[in-house]
Coordinates of C-alpha atoms in Angstrom, one line a residue:
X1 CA 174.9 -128.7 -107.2
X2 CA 173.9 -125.2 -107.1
X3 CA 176.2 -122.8 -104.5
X4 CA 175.2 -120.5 -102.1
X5 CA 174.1 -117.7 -104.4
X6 CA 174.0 -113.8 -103.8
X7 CA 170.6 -112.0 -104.4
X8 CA 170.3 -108.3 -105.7
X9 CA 167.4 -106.2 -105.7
X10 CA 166.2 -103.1 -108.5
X11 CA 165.9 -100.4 -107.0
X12 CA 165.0 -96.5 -107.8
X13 CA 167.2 -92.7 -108.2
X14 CA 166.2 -92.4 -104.5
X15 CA 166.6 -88.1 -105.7
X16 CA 162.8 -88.8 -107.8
X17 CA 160.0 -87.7 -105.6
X18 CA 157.4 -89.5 -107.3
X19 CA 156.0 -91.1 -104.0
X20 CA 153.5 -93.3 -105.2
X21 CA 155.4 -95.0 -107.6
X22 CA 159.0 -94.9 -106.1
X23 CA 158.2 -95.1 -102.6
X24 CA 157.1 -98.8 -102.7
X25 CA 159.9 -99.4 -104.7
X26 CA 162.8 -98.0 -102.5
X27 CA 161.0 -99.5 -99.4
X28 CA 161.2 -102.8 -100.6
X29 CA 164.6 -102.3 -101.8
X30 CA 165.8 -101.3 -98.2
X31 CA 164.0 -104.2 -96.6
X32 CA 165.7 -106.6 -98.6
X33 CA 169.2 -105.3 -97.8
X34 CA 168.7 -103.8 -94.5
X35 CA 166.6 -107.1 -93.2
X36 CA 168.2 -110.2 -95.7
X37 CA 171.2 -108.9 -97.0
X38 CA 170.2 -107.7 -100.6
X39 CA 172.7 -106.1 -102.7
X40 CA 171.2 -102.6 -104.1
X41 CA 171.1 -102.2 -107.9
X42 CA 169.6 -98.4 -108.9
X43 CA 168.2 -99.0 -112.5
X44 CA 166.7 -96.0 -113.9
X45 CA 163.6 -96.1 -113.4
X46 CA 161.2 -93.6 -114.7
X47 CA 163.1 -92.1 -117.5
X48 CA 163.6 -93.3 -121.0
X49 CA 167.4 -93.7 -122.6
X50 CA 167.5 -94.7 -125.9
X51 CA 171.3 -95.3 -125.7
X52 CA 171.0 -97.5 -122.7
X53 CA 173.7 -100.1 -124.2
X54 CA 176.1 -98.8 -122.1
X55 CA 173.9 -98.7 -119.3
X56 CA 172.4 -101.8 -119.1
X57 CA 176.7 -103.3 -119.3
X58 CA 177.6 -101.3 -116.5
X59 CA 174.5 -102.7 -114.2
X60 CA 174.9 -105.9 -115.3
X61 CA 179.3 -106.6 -114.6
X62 CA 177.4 -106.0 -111.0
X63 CA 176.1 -109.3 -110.7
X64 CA 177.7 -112.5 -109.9
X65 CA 176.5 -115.7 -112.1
X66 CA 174.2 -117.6 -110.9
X67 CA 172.3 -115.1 -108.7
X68 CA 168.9 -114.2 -108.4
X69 CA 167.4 -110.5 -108.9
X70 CA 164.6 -109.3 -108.2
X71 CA 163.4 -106.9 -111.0
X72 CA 160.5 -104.3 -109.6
X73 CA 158.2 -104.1 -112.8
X74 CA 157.0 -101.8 -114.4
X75 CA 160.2 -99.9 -114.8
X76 CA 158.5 -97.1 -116.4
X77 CA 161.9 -96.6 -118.5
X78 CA 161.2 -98.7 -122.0
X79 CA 160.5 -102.8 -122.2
X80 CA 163.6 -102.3 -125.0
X81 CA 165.9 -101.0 -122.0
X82 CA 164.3 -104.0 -120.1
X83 CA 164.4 -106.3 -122.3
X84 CA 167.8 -105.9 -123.6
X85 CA 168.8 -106.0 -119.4
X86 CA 167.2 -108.9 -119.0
X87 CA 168.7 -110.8 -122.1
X88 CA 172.1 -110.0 -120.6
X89 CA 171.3 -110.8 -117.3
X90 CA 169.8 -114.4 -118.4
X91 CA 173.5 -114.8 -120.4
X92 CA 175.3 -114.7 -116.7
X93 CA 172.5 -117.7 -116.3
X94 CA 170.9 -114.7 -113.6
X95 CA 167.5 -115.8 -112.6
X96 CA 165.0 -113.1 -112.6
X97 CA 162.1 -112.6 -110.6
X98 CA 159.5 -109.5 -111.1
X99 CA 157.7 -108.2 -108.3
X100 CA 154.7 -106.8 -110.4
X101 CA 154.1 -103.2 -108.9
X102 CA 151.3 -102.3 -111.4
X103 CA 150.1 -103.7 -115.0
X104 CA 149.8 -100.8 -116.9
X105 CA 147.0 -102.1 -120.0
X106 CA 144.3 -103.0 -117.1
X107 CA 144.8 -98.9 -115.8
X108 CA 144.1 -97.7 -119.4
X109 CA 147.8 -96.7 -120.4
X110 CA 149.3 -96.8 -123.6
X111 CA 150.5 -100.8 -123.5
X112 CA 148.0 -103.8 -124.5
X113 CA 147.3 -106.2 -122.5
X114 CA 149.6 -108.5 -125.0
X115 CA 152.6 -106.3 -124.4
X116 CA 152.3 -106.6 -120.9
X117 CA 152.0 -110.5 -121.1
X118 CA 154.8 -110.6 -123.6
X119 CA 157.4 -108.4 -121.4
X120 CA 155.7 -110.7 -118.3
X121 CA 156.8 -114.1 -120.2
X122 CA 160.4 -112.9 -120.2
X123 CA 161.2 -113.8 -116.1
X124 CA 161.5 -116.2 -114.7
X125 CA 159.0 -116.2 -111.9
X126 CA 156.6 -113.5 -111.2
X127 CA 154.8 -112.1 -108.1
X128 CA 151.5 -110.5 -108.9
X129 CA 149.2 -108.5 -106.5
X130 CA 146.1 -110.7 -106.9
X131 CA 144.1 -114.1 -107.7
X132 CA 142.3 -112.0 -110.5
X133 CA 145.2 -110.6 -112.3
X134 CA 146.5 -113.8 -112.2
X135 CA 143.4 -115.7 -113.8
X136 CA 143.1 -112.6 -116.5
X137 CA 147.1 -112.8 -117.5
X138 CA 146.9 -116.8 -118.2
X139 CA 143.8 -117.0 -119.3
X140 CA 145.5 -114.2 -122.5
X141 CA 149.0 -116.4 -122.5
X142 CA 151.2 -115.7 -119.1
X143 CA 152.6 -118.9 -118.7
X144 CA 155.4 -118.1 -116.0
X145 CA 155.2 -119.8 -112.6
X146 CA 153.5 -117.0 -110.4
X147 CA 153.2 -116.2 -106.9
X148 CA 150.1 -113.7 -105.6
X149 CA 150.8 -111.2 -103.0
X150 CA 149.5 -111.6 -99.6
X151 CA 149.0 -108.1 -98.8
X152 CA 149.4 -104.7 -99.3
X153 CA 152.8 -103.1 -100.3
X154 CA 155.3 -102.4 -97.2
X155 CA 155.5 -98.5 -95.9
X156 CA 158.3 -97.7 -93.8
X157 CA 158.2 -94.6 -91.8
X158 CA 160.1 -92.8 -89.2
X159 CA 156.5 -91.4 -87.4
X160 CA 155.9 -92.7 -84.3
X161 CA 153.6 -95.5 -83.9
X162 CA 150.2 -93.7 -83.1
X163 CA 147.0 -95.1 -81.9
X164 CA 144.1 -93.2 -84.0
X165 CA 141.0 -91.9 -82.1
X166 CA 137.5 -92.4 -83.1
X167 CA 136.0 -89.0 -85.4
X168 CA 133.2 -88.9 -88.1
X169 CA 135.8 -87.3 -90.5
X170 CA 136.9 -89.3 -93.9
X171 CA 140.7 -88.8 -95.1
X172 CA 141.8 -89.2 -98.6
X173 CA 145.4 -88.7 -99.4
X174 CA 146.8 -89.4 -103.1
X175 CA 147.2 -87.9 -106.7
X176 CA 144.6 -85.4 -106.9
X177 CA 143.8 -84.9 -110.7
X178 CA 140.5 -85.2 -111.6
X179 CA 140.9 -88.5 -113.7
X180 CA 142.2 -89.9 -110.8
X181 CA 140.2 -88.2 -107.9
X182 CA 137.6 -85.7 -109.8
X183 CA 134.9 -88.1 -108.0
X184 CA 135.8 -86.6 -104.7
X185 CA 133.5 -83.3 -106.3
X186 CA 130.5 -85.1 -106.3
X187 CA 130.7 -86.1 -102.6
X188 CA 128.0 -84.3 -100.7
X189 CA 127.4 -84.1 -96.7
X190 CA 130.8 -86.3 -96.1
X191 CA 133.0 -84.5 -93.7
X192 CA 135.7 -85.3 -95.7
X193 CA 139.4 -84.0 -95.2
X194 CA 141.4 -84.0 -98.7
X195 CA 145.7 -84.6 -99.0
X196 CA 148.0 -84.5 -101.6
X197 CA 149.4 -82.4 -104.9
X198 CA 147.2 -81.9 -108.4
X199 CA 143.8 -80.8 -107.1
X200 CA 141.9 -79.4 -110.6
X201 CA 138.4 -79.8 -109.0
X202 CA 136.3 -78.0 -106.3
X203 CA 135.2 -79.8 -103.3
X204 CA 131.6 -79.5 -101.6
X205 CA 130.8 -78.2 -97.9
X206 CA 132.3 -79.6 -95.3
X207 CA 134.4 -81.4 -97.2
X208 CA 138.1 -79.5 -97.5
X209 CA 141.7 -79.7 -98.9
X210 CA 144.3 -79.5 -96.3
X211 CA 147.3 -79.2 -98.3
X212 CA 150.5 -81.6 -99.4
X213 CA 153.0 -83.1 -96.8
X214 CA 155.6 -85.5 -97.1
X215 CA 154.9 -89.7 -96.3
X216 CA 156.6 -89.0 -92.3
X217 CA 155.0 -85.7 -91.5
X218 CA 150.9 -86.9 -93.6
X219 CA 150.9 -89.8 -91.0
X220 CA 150.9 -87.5 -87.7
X221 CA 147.9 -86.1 -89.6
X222 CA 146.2 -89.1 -90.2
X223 CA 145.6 -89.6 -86.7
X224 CA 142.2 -89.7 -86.5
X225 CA 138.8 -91.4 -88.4
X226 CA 138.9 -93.1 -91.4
X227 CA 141.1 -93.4 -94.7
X228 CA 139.1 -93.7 -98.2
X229 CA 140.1 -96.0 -100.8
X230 CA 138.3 -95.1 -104.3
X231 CA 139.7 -93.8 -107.8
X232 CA 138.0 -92.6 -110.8
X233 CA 137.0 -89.5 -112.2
X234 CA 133.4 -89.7 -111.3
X235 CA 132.2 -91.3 -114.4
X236 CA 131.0 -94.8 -114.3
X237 CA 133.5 -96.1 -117.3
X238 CA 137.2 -94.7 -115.3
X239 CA 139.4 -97.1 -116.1
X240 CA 141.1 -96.4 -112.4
X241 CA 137.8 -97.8 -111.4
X242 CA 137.7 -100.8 -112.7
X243 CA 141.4 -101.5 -111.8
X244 CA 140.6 -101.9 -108.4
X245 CA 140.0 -105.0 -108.9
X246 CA 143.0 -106.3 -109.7
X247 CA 145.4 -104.1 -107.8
X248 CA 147.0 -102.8 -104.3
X249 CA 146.1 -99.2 -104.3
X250 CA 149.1 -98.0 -102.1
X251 CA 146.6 -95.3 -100.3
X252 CA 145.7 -98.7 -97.9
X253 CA 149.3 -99.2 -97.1
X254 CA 149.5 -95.4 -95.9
X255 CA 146.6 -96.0 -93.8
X256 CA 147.4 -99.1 -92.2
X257 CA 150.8 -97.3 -91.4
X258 CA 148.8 -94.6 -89.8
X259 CA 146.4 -96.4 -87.9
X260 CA 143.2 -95.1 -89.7
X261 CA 140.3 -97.3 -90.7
X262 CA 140.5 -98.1 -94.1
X263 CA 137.0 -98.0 -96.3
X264 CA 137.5 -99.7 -99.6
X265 CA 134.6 -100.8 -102.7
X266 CA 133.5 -104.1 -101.7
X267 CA 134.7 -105.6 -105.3
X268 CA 137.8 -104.4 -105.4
X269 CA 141.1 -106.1 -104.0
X270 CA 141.6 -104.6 -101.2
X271 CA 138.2 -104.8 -100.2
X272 CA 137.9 -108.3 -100.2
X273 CA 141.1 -108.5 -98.0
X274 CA 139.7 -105.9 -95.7
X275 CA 136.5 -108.5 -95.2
X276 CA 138.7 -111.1 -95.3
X277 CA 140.8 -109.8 -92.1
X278 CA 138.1 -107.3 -90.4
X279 CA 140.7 -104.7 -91.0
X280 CA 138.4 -102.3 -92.3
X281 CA 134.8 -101.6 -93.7
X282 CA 133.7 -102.4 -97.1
X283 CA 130.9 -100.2 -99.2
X284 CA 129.0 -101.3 -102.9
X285 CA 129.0 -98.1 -104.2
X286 CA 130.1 -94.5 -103.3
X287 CA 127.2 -92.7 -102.3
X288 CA 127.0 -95.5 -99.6
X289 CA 129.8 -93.7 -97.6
X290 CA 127.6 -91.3 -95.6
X291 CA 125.8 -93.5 -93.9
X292 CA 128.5 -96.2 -93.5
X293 CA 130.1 -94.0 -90.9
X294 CA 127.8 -93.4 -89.2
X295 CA 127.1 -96.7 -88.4
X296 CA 130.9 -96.6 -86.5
X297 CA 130.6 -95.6 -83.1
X298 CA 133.2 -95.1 -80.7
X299 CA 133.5 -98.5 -79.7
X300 CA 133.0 -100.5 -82.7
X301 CA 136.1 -97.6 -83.9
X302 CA 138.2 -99.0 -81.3
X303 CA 137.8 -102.8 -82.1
X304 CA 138.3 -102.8 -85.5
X305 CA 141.5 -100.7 -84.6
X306 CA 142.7 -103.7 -83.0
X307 CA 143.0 -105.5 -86.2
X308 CA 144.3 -102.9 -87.8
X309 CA 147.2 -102.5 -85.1
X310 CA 148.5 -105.7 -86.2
X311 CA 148.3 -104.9 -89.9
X312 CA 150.1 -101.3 -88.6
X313 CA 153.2 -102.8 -87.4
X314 CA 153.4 -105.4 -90.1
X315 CA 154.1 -102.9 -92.9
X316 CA 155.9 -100.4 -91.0
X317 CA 158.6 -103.6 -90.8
X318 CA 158.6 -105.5 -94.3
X319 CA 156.8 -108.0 -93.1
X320 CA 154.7 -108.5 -96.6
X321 CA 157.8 -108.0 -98.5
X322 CA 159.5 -110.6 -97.1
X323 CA 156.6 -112.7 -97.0
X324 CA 157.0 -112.6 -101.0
X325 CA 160.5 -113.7 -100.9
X326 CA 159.8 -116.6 -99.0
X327 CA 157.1 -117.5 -100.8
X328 CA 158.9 -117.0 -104.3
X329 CA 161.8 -119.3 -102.5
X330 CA 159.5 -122.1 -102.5
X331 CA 158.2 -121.7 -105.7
X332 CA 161.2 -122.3 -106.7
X333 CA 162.2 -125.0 -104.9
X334 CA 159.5 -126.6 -106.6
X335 CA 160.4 -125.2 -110.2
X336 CA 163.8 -126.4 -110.1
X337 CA 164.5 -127.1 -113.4
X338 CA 163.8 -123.3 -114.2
X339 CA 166.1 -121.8 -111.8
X340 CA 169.1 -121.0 -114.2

């Protein structure tokens, strides 16, 4: 009979100011502990140590045997680092569960698709973010038991909780480099208001860059129209693009946590949920933007703002975080014989 058993949770150098990659990782490390009693384990994330024997020891005399972790993946550090922690962990008959973040071969990085898959296979049980990721990983040879996200990633804040006001004005808030963003140049007659670091591109009348803030102090700016999702560099073969579809771009989590109306490609993840919950409006292709909205009057502004206020509070509090955790708790009570 299996005891009461302690759960940990990976977690990031909280001193890295990466935000979009270490923000959704240090949130849901602090749910977990703050809200179920999580112990804390900082890994280190986003930097490679080739001597990471000693390392990976230390971390792992930190867990009891027969607990459960929950790995954030990717680690950006090296699959050998995470590989080797893993191994060990597994010898303390640890089981491991990855919260799948991102899967680097579908953004166009350096790892294959069968790399990814073949760190993937290592866990025990995985969360990924949608149905399609899913079908593409075991239709190429994932064969772990998986569980798909519900919804976006979790954004804790200390802003206040504002109500947005109707304005024909389009945010976008993010990495700013032109392989990421460079099709924000080809917008014309959007009154479009443009946040974050890395801008290499000029913008086009009335559109604007208003400068960098941190998460707390951007979301008392966001307090007004609508939030853009879209990535790419402009060109029809972006590989950012074409994630979408697979992916929770964290920009919607932001918004949500602001308020704003969210605007996402109709094929892409997140736009399907948006239709899927009336949380937000949905175009086919970019150039569709100007007149979608102005389509959104003042009063059809305010009632999909009621949706949204729901979705507002939810990740300002964890709820989709936890929602993974109790869904990963019934997977495996149903998986028993691969709980270690």
């Amino acid at each position: 009979m299996r005891i009461m058993m302690d759960n940990y949770i990976l977690t990031a150098d909280t001193s890295l100011t990466y935000d979009g990659s270490v923000k959704p990782r240090t949130d849901i490390a602090d749910i977990l502990s703050k809200q179920l009693g999580f112990h804390k384990i900082e890994y280190p994330m986003f930097k490679k140590n080739n001597n990471f024997d000693s390392a990976n020891i230390s971390l792992i005399k930190r867990l009891t045997e027969n607990s459960i972790l929950y790995f954030q993946f990717p680690t950006y550090s090296s699959y050998e680092q995470d590989l080797d922690f893993i191994e060990r962990a597994h010898r303390k008959n640890i089981t491991i569960i990855a919260i799948v973040h991102d899967i680097n071969s579908l953004r166009g990085f350096r790892e294959t698709l069968a790399e990814d898959i073949a760190m993937l296979n290592n866990f025990d049980f995985i969360t990924l973010p949608s149905l399609s990721a899913e079908r593409l990983l075991k239709k190429n040879g994932l064969h772990v038991p998986t569980v798909i996200q519900r919804g976006p990633f979790d954004f804790l804040t200390s802003s206040p909780l504002n109500s947005p006001h109707y304005a024909n004005i389009v945010n976008y808030a993010g990495n700013l480099s032109k392989t990421k963003a460079g099709f924000l140049a080809t917008l014309r007659n959007v009154p479009l208001v443009v946040y974050g670091n890395n801008i290499d591109f000029r913008l086009q009348n009335p559109a604007y860059y208003a400068g960098k803030y941190d998460n707390d102090e951007l979301i008392t700016k966001l307090d007004s129209g609508f939030g853009l999702l879209w990535d790419g560099d402009g060109s029809s073969k972006s590989p950012f693009r074409d994630y979408e579809k697979y992916n929770w771009q964290y920009k919607l989590s932001l918004y949500l946590a602001a308020g704003i109306v969210p605007i996402a490609d109709s094929a892409s993840n997140v736009g399907k949920w948006l239709k899927k919950t009336n949380c937000g409006l949905v175009i086919n292709d970019i150039t569709d933007l100007p007149e979608m909205i102005k389509t959104i009057d003042k009063t059809a502004y305010n009632t999909l703002y009621q949706k949204i206020r729901i979705q507002q509070i939810r990740v300002r509090n964890g709820y989709y975080i936890k929602s993974i955790v109790s869904d990963v708790a019934d997977l495996m009570a149903t998986n028993k014989d691969l709980v270690k």
